[in-house]
Amino acid sequence: MTLEVLHPGAHSLLVDAGRPHSRSLGLPIGGAADQAAWKIANALVGNSPPQTALEIALSGPQLRATQDCVVALWGAPFDVRIDDTDIPAGRVMLLRAGQVLKIGGTPIGMRAYLTTPGGWIAPKILGSTSALAPIASGNPLTPANLPIPLPIRTNYLPEIQSARLLGNAASQTTNSAPTQLRILPGPHAQQFADVIWNERIFHVTPASNRMGLRLRGDPLRRTHGEILSEPVAPGTIQVTHDGQCIILGRDGQTIGGYPKIAHVIQADWDLLAQLRPEQALQLHPVSAADAHTALAARTQSLADWLARINASQ
């Protein structure tokens, strides 16, 4: 054992890339909700390809080192302390035996990822180490690479202190201005009266989780009857009987019976992971060509930053 869980936090879950090939079995994709933050956190400790990380949501855990351990945290700007010392974002931290890593709350965003060289040891279930339940007090977290690989750089890259430079999804969420999500029309869009998306503001309700975001807003009026259950995917926007929207996340089901009015483009999926309760958001229709261009640009930007981080180590 290397890290002892003194307090698990609100919802701290071991995750990897997920189970994209198991949807035919009725299993959600799972894995890191904010894939870019997960990959950057891994790059900070030299993990290429990225390994199993601890996804931290809203309020983080307290972890005591039972032996020396290297970790890094990236994503939403959580308050981080080692014993009584504040630690800046983007820093690779060397925990000495007996020290306590305290991850508090975050003023914006929702999730961040705690990584260690080689990743955290976790059992594989259907080809993935993504856990089915969060960690609990008393659980051990054990790095795959022990003893600590040397040399270890504990300095951080000055430029990554600016989350916006990395296109960090958490930095695009605020407590005032609505977060902007781009959407494509869904197969049942015509079943609703004319919807002027740009004139609507939604709020994320507390009844949201990794399965999906429940939104609160002016009800959408449907003009058709019931539909048969059909396949759904992360990013699908469904409308419930009371006219409210649900946006499915990475743990969302594979089949749903609510009408699908729209779909969040893949380039904005990481944003979904960083939307917190009562966060305001707006939905903006784009073309399929715009969606492809946005995904290509985000993929290239992330690849460039991962290369810069890896080259600096």
mmCIF file of C-alpha atoms in Angstrom:
data_model
loop_
_atom_site.group_PDB
_atom_site.id
_atom_site.type_symbol
_atom_site.label_atom_id
_atom_site.label_comp_id
_atom_site.label_asym_id
_atom_site.label_seq_id
_atom_site.Cartn_x
_atom_site.Cartn_y
_atom_site.Cartn_z
ATOM 1 C CA MET A 1 0.000 0.000 0.000
ATOM 2 C CA THR A 2 1.217 3.532 -0.784
ATOM 3 C CA LEU A 3 -1.764 5.836 -0.204
ATOM 4 C CA GLU A 4 -4.299 5.166 2.545
ATOM 5 C CA VAL A 5 -7.737 6.711 1.994
ATOM 6 C CA LEU A 6 -8.533 8.733 5.110
ATOM 7 C CA HIS A 7 -11.584 10.335 3.497
ATOM 8 C CA PRO A 8 -12.888 9.385 0.033
ATOM 9 C CA GLY A 9 -14.289 12.770 -1.029
ATOM 10 C CA ALA A 10 -17.636 13.295 -2.719
ATOM 11 C CA HIS A 11 -17.109 10.758 -5.515
ATOM 12 C CA SER A 12 -13.575 9.542 -6.233
ATOM 13 C CA LEU A 13 -13.470 6.816 -8.889
ATOM 14 C CA LEU A 14 -10.632 4.895 -10.560
ATOM 15 C CA VAL A 15 -10.935 5.346 -14.338
ATOM 16 C CA ASP A 16 -9.145 4.681 -17.607
ATOM 17 C CA ALA A 17 -10.219 5.022 -21.263
ATOM 18 C CA GLY A 18 -13.406 3.027 -20.594
ATOM 19 C CA ARG A 19 -15.192 0.204 -22.426
ATOM 20 C CA PRO A 20 -16.026 1.512 -25.923
ATOM 21 C CA HIS A 21 -16.329 -2.013 -27.352
ATOM 22 C CA SER A 22 -18.865 -3.293 -24.803
ATOM 23 C CA ARG A 23 -21.897 -1.192 -25.746
ATOM 24 C CA SER A 24 -23.373 -4.139 -27.660
ATOM 25 C CA LEU A 25 -23.631 -5.863 -24.260
ATOM 26 C CA GLY A 26 -25.650 -2.967 -22.885
ATOM 27 C CA LEU A 27 -22.694 -1.525 -20.954
ATOM 28 C CA PRO A 28 -21.925 2.213 -20.975
ATOM 29 C CA ILE A 29 -18.588 3.479 -22.251
ATOM 30 C CA GLY A 30 -17.485 4.610 -18.795
ATOM 31 C CA GLY A 31 -13.923 5.757 -18.245
ATOM 32 C CA ALA A 32 -12.685 9.277 -17.543
ATOM 33 C CA ALA A 33 -15.502 11.796 -17.948
ATOM 34 C CA ASP A 34 -13.037 14.503 -19.075
ATOM 35 C CA GLN A 35 -10.720 12.589 -21.377
ATOM 36 C CA ALA A 36 -8.408 15.540 -22.119
ATOM 37 C CA ALA A 37 -7.799 16.311 -18.432
ATOM 38 C CA TRP A 38 -7.156 12.606 -17.791
ATOM 39 C CA LYS A 39 -4.556 12.478 -20.566
ATOM 40 C CA ILE A 40 -2.821 15.690 -19.459
ATOM 41 C CA ALA A 41 -2.666 14.517 -15.843
ATOM 42 C CA ASN A 42 -1.044 11.302 -17.060
ATOM 43 C CA ALA A 43 1.446 13.195 -19.214
ATOM 44 C CA LEU A 44 2.585 15.231 -16.202
ATOM 45 C CA VAL A 45 3.919 12.039 -14.562
ATOM 46 C CA GLY A 46 5.315 10.599 -17.802
ATOM 47 C CA ASN A 47 2.555 8.085 -18.569
ATOM 48 C CA SER A 48 2.337 7.531 -22.315
ATOM 49 C CA PRO A 49 -0.064 5.965 -23.137
ATOM 50 C CA PRO A 50 -2.247 7.246 -20.252
ATOM 51 C CA GLN A 51 -2.920 4.886 -17.362
ATOM 52 C CA THR A 52 -5.523 4.396 -14.636
ATOM 53 C CA ALA A 53 -6.174 7.598 -12.667
ATOM 54 C CA LEU A 54 -8.371 8.650 -9.754
ATOM 55 C CA GLU A 55 -11.223 10.863 -10.968
ATOM 56 C CA ILE A 56 -12.163 13.391 -8.294
ATOM 57 C CA ALA A 57 -15.547 15.141 -8.378
ATOM 58 C CA LEU A 58 -16.581 18.384 -6.644
ATOM 59 C CA SER A 59 -14.809 17.667 -3.339
ATOM 60 C CA GLY A 60 -11.637 15.615 -3.108
ATOM 61 C CA PRO A 61 -10.214 12.945 -0.805
ATOM 62 C CA GLN A 62 -7.610 12.972 1.927
ATOM 63 C CA LEU A 63 -4.825 10.438 1.321
ATOM 64 C CA ARG A 64 -1.928 9.503 3.618
ATOM 65 C CA ALA A 65 1.292 8.174 2.121
ATOM 66 C CA THR A 66 2.585 5.003 3.773
ATOM 67 C CA GLN A 67 5.705 5.198 1.603
ATOM 68 C CA ASP A 68 7.185 7.714 -0.821
ATOM 69 C CA CYS A 69 4.941 8.324 -3.836
ATOM 70 C CA VAL A 70 4.811 10.645 -6.877
ATOM 71 C CA VAL A 71 1.448 12.116 -7.973
ATOM 72 C CA ALA A 72 0.007 14.910 -10.123
ATOM 73 C CA LEU A 73 -3.456 16.480 -10.336
ATOM 74 C CA TRP A 74 -4.994 18.151 -13.382
ATOM 75 C CA GLY A 75 -8.477 19.308 -14.379
ATOM 76 C CA ALA A 76 -10.687 21.642 -12.364
ATOM 77 C CA PRO A 77 -8.571 23.910 -10.081
ATOM 78 C CA PHE A 78 -9.047 22.055 -6.794
ATOM 79 C CA ASP A 79 -7.421 23.343 -3.619
ATOM 80 C CA VAL A 80 -4.452 21.055 -2.943
ATOM 81 C CA ARG A 81 -2.295 20.811 0.184
ATOM 82 C CA ILE A 82 0.410 18.490 1.402
ATOM 83 C CA ASP A 83 0.036 18.629 5.174
ATOM 84 C CA ASP A 84 -0.210 22.430 5.620
ATOM 85 C CA THR A 85 1.547 23.507 2.405
ATOM 86 C CA ASP A 86 -0.493 24.796 -0.555
ATOM 87 C CA ILE A 87 0.421 23.253 -3.918
ATOM 88 C CA PRO A 88 -0.140 25.055 -7.280
ATOM 89 C CA ALA A 89 -1.929 23.409 -10.199
ATOM 90 C CA GLY A 90 0.047 21.364 -12.698
ATOM 91 C CA ARG A 91 2.817 20.407 -10.292
ATOM 92 C CA VAL A 92 4.256 16.912 -9.949
ATOM 93 C CA MET A 93 4.270 16.210 -6.211
ATOM 94 C CA LEU A 94 6.603 13.963 -4.242
ATOM 95 C CA LEU A 95 4.760 12.661 -1.184
ATOM 96 C CA ARG A 96 6.984 11.427 1.609
ATOM 97 C CA ALA A 97 5.885 8.606 3.894
ATOM 98 C CA GLY A 98 3.557 9.979 6.560
ATOM 99 C CA GLN A 99 2.509 13.065 4.630
ATOM 100 C CA VAL A 100 -1.192 13.706 3.925
ATOM 101 C CA LEU A 101 -2.446 14.905 0.548
ATOM 102 C CA LYS A 102 -5.587 16.998 1.067
ATOM 103 C CA ILE A 103 -7.712 17.795 -1.993
ATOM 104 C CA GLY A 104 -10.491 20.223 -1.125
ATOM 105 C CA GLY A 105 -13.080 21.881 -3.339
ATOM 106 C CA THR A 106 -12.937 23.814 -6.588
ATOM 107 C CA PRO A 107 -14.421 27.252 -7.393
ATOM 108 C CA ILE A 108 -15.168 26.303 -11.010
ATOM 109 C CA GLY A 109 -15.498 23.059 -12.907
ATOM 110 C CA MET A 110 -16.324 19.680 -11.462
ATOM 111 C CA ARG A 111 -13.597 17.049 -11.988
ATOM 112 C CA ALA A 112 -9.835 16.502 -11.883
ATOM 113 C CA TYR A 113 -7.528 13.482 -12.178
ATOM 114 C CA LEU A 114 -4.905 12.240 -9.725
ATOM 115 C CA THR A 115 -2.174 10.273 -11.490
ATOM 116 C CA THR A 116 1.019 8.458 -10.580
ATOM 117 C CA PRO A 117 3.827 6.971 -12.728
ATOM 118 C CA GLY A 118 2.519 3.707 -14.214
ATOM 119 C CA GLY A 119 -1.023 4.415 -13.004
ATOM 120 C CA TRP A 120 -2.903 2.995 -10.019
ATOM 121 C CA ILE A 121 -3.233 -0.761 -9.700
ATOM 122 C CA ALA A 122 -6.843 -1.853 -10.257
ATOM 123 C CA PRO A 123 -8.549 -5.056 -11.439
ATOM 124 C CA LYS A 124 -9.670 -5.264 -15.065
ATOM 125 C CA ILE A 125 -13.352 -5.804 -15.739
ATOM 126 C CA LEU A 126 -14.201 -6.489 -19.403
ATOM 127 C CA GLY A 127 -10.887 -5.040 -20.502
ATOM 128 C CA SER A 128 -11.020 -1.854 -18.427
ATOM 129 C CA THR A 129 -9.816 -0.823 -14.972
ATOM 130 C CA SER A 130 -12.624 1.732 -14.633
ATOM 131 C CA ALA A 131 -14.220 0.925 -11.276
ATOM 132 C CA LEU A 132 -17.901 0.254 -10.751
ATOM 133 C CA ALA A 133 -17.940 1.984 -7.358
ATOM 134 C CA PRO A 134 -15.996 4.892 -5.793
ATOM 135 C CA ILE A 135 -13.158 4.396 -3.334
ATOM 136 C CA ALA A 136 -13.964 4.146 0.365
ATOM 137 C CA SER A 137 -12.188 5.075 3.590
ATOM 138 C CA GLY A 138 -9.483 2.547 4.405
ATOM 139 C CA ASN A 139 -8.994 1.487 0.785
ATOM 140 C CA PRO A 140 -5.385 1.390 -0.451
ATOM 141 C CA LEU A 141 -4.208 3.137 -3.622
ATOM 142 C CA THR A 142 -1.083 1.457 -4.972
ATOM 143 C CA PRO A 143 1.058 2.794 -7.840
ATOM 144 C CA ALA A 144 2.089 0.334 -10.543
ATOM 145 C CA ASN A 145 5.649 1.723 -10.600
ATOM 146 C CA LEU A 146 7.422 1.214 -7.297
ATOM 147 C CA PRO A 147 10.087 2.094 -6.365
ATOM 148 C CA ILE A 148 9.764 5.662 -7.686
ATOM 149 C CA PRO A 149 11.237 5.991 -11.180
ATOM 150 C CA LEU A 150 14.072 8.526 -11.235
ATOM 151 C CA PRO A 151 14.773 11.266 -12.033
ATOM 152 C CA ILE A 152 11.513 12.930 -10.985
ATOM 153 C CA ARG A 153 10.902 16.549 -11.925
ATOM 154 C CA THR A 154 8.726 18.189 -9.295
ATOM 155 C CA ASN A 155 8.760 21.598 -10.967
ATOM 156 C CA TYR A 156 5.757 22.508 -13.096
ATOM 157 C CA LEU A 157 5.588 24.070 -16.529
ATOM 158 C CA PRO A 158 4.893 27.791 -16.006
ATOM 159 C CA GLU A 159 2.660 28.016 -19.070
ATOM 160 C CA ILE A 160 0.249 25.299 -17.924
ATOM 161 C CA GLN A 161 -0.777 27.355 -14.909
ATOM 162 C CA SER A 162 -3.101 29.011 -17.409
ATOM 163 C CA ALA A 163 -5.754 26.338 -17.904
ATOM 164 C CA ARG A 164 -7.089 28.184 -20.935
ATOM 165 C CA LEU A 165 -3.826 27.572 -22.793
ATOM 166 C CA LEU A 166 -4.573 23.860 -22.616
ATOM 167 C CA GLY A 167 -8.181 24.242 -23.652
ATOM 168 C CA ASN A 168 -9.024 22.894 -20.206
ATOM 169 C CA ALA A 169 -12.765 22.227 -20.138
ATOM 170 C CA ALA A 170 -12.988 23.353 -16.499
ATOM 171 C CA SER A 171 -11.707 26.816 -17.447
ATOM 172 C CA GLN A 172 -14.629 27.234 -19.837
ATOM 173 C CA THR A 173 -17.156 26.949 -17.013
ATOM 174 C CA THR A 174 -17.889 29.930 -14.767
ATOM 175 C CA ASN A 175 -20.310 30.710 -11.997
ATOM 176 C CA SER A 176 -21.863 33.595 -13.953
ATOM 177 C CA ALA A 177 -21.821 33.466 -17.757
ATOM 178 C CA PRO A 178 -23.589 30.422 -19.282
ATOM 179 C CA THR A 179 -21.327 27.693 -20.669
ATOM 180 C CA GLN A 180 -21.755 27.266 -24.423
ATOM 181 C CA LEU A 181 -22.406 23.765 -25.790
ATOM 182 C CA ARG A 182 -22.645 23.049 -29.520
ATOM 183 C CA ILE A 183 -25.315 20.644 -30.744
ATOM 184 C CA LEU A 184 -26.516 18.790 -33.813
ATOM 185 C CA PRO A 185 -30.222 18.054 -34.418
ATOM 186 C CA GLY A 186 -31.476 14.710 -33.127
ATOM 187 C CA PRO A 187 -33.699 12.223 -34.987
ATOM 188 C CA HIS A 188 -36.814 13.447 -33.145
ATOM 189 C CA ALA A 189 -36.203 17.195 -33.402
ATOM 190 C CA GLN A 190 -39.248 17.600 -35.647
ATOM 191 C CA GLN A 191 -41.511 16.282 -32.884
ATOM 192 C CA PHE A 192 -41.177 19.556 -31.000
ATOM 193 C CA ALA A 193 -42.573 23.002 -31.651
ATOM 194 C CA ASP A 194 -40.079 25.473 -33.070
ATOM 195 C CA VAL A 195 -37.241 25.761 -30.560
ATOM 196 C CA ILE A 196 -35.030 28.856 -30.658
ATOM 197 C CA TRP A 197 -32.063 27.452 -28.769
ATOM 198 C CA ASN A 198 -30.110 30.701 -28.503
ATOM 199 C CA GLU A 199 -32.958 32.279 -26.524
ATOM 200 C CA ARG A 200 -33.026 29.519 -23.891
ATOM 201 C CA ILE A 201 -30.879 29.204 -20.776
ATOM 202 C CA PHE A 202 -30.744 25.920 -18.874
ATOM 203 C CA HIS A 203 -29.358 25.097 -15.439
ATOM 204 C CA VAL A 204 -27.797 21.832 -14.292
ATOM 205 C CA THR A 205 -29.823 20.326 -11.434
ATOM 206 C CA PRO A 206 -28.307 18.575 -8.392
ATOM 207 C CA ALA A 207 -29.881 15.330 -9.683
ATOM 208 C CA SER A 208 -26.975 14.948 -12.133
ATOM 209 C CA ASN A 209 -24.123 12.442 -12.164
ATOM 210 C CA ARG A 210 -21.846 10.525 -14.518
ATOM 211 C CA MET A 211 -24.876 8.944 -16.175
ATOM 212 C CA GLY A 212 -26.103 12.308 -17.331
ATOM 213 C CA LEU A 213 -27.011 15.907 -16.614
ATOM 214 C CA ARG A 214 -30.596 16.767 -15.747
ATOM 215 C CA LEU A 215 -31.370 20.293 -16.891
ATOM 216 C CA ARG A 216 -33.918 22.815 -15.664
ATOM 217 C CA GLY A 217 -35.452 25.314 -18.057
ATOM 218 C CA ASP A 218 -38.644 26.379 -19.778
ATOM 219 C CA PRO A 219 -40.387 23.110 -20.770
ATOM 220 C CA LEU A 220 -40.156 22.021 -24.393
ATOM 221 C CA ARG A 221 -43.537 21.334 -25.988
ATOM 222 C CA ARG A 222 -43.841 18.083 -27.897
ATOM 223 C CA THR A 223 -46.252 17.711 -30.812
ATOM 224 C CA HIS A 224 -46.103 13.909 -31.330
ATOM 225 C CA GLY A 225 -46.854 10.764 -29.319
ATOM 226 C CA GLU A 226 -44.699 8.024 -27.845
ATOM 227 C CA ILE A 227 -41.718 6.324 -29.512
ATOM 228 C CA LEU A 228 -40.101 2.914 -29.147
ATOM 229 C CA SER A 229 -36.881 2.624 -27.157
ATOM 230 C CA GLU A 230 -33.847 3.242 -29.364
ATOM 231 C CA PRO A 231 -30.045 3.324 -29.031
ATOM 232 C CA VAL A 232 -28.560 6.378 -27.325
ATOM 233 C CA ALA A 233 -24.979 7.532 -26.736
ATOM 234 C CA PRO A 234 -22.958 10.042 -24.685
ATOM 235 C CA GLY A 235 -24.007 13.540 -25.671
ATOM 236 C CA THR A 236 -27.579 12.533 -26.572
ATOM 237 C CA ILE A 237 -30.128 15.116 -25.390
ATOM 238 C CA GLN A 238 -33.442 13.512 -24.454
ATOM 239 C CA VAL A 239 -36.661 15.251 -23.427
ATOM 240 C CA THR A 240 -38.674 13.809 -20.546
ATOM 241 C CA HIS A 241 -42.471 13.803 -20.267
ATOM 242 C CA ASP A 242 -42.389 17.091 -18.344
ATOM 243 C CA GLY A 243 -40.486 18.817 -21.165
ATOM 244 C CA GLN A 244 -37.115 18.939 -19.399
ATOM 245 C CA CYS A 245 -33.819 17.875 -20.991
ATOM 246 C CA ILE A 246 -31.329 15.182 -20.004
ATOM 247 C CA ILE A 247 -27.836 15.097 -21.546
ATOM 248 C CA LEU A 248 -26.326 11.600 -21.357
ATOM 249 C CA GLY A 249 -22.765 11.211 -20.053
ATOM 250 C CA ARG A 250 -20.134 8.487 -20.357
ATOM 251 C CA ASP A 251 -22.011 6.284 -17.872
ATOM 252 C CA GLY A 252 -25.300 6.816 -19.682
ATOM 253 C CA GLN A 253 -27.415 3.847 -20.707
ATOM 254 C CA THR A 254 -27.267 2.374 -24.220
ATOM 255 C CA ILE A 255 -31.061 2.297 -24.850
ATOM 256 C CA GLY A 256 -33.629 5.005 -24.115
ATOM 257 C CA GLY A 257 -37.303 5.673 -24.734
ATOM 258 C CA TYR A 258 -37.373 9.457 -24.443
ATOM 259 C CA PRO A 259 -37.253 11.395 -27.747
ATOM 260 C CA LYS A 260 -33.817 12.557 -28.855
ATOM 261 C CA ILE A 261 -34.082 16.237 -29.732
ATOM 262 C CA ALA A 262 -30.370 16.967 -30.200
ATOM 263 C CA HIS A 263 -26.822 15.733 -29.612
ATOM 264 C CA VAL A 264 -23.844 17.540 -28.069
ATOM 265 C CA ILE A 265 -20.916 17.415 -30.504
ATOM 266 C CA GLN A 266 -17.975 15.225 -29.471
ATOM 267 C CA ALA A 267 -15.601 18.200 -29.234
ATOM 268 C CA ASP A 268 -17.681 19.431 -26.266
ATOM 269 C CA TRP A 269 -18.047 16.141 -24.373
ATOM 270 C CA ASP A 270 -15.296 17.078 -21.903
ATOM 271 C CA LEU A 271 -17.268 20.227 -21.078
ATOM 272 C CA LEU A 272 -20.165 18.029 -19.957
ATOM 273 C CA ALA A 273 -17.867 16.489 -17.339
ATOM 274 C CA GLN A 274 -17.064 19.901 -15.842
ATOM 275 C CA LEU A 275 -20.625 21.270 -15.490
ATOM 276 C CA ARG A 276 -21.563 21.499 -11.817
ATOM 277 C CA PRO A 277 -24.966 21.816 -10.090
ATOM 278 C CA GLU A 278 -26.721 25.129 -10.885
ATOM 279 C CA GLN A 279 -24.261 25.848 -13.717
ATOM 280 C CA ALA A 280 -26.009 27.825 -16.472
ATOM 281 C CA LEU A 281 -25.613 26.697 -20.078
ATOM 282 C CA GLN A 282 -26.815 27.457 -23.586
ATOM 283 C CA LEU A 283 -27.141 25.136 -26.585
ATOM 284 C CA HIS A 284 -26.068 26.340 -30.025
ATOM 285 C CA PRO A 285 -26.882 24.423 -33.233
ATOM 286 C CA VAL A 286 -23.960 23.889 -35.639
ATOM 287 C CA SER A 287 -23.525 22.027 -38.908
ATOM 288 C CA ALA A 288 -22.029 18.552 -39.226
ATOM 289 C CA ALA A 289 -19.045 20.113 -41.012
ATOM 290 C CA ASP A 290 -18.512 22.509 -38.080
ATOM 291 C CA ALA A 291 -18.681 19.564 -35.656
ATOM 292 C CA HIS A 292 -15.982 17.661 -37.581
ATOM 293 C CA THR A 293 -13.778 20.764 -37.768
ATOM 294 C CA ALA A 294 -14.153 21.441 -34.040
ATOM 295 C CA LEU A 295 -13.215 17.852 -33.126
ATOM 296 C CA ALA A 296 -10.170 17.891 -35.405
ATOM 297 C CA ALA A 297 -8.985 21.195 -33.918
ATOM 298 C CA ARG A 298 -9.439 20.011 -30.322
ATOM 299 C CA THR A 299 -7.708 16.693 -31.045
ATOM 300 C CA GLN A 300 -4.729 18.473 -32.621
ATOM 301 C CA SER A 301 -4.472 21.032 -29.808
ATOM 302 C CA LEU A 302 -4.456 18.283 -27.183
ATOM 303 C CA ALA A 303 -1.840 16.290 -29.123
ATOM 304 C CA ASP A 304 0.394 19.377 -29.343
ATOM 305 C CA TRP A 305 0.204 20.008 -25.604
ATOM 306 C CA LEU A 306 0.852 16.387 -24.717
ATOM 307 C CA ALA A 307 3.949 16.487 -26.953
ATOM 308 C CA ARG A 308 5.161 19.678 -25.227
ATOM 309 C CA ILE A 309 4.693 18.180 -21.774
ATOM 310 C CA ASN A 310 6.419 14.924 -22.733
ATOM 311 C CA ALA A 311 9.307 16.808 -24.343
ATOM 312 C CA SER A 312 9.882 18.833 -21.152
ATOM 313 C CA GLN A 313 10.473 15.756 -18.978
#
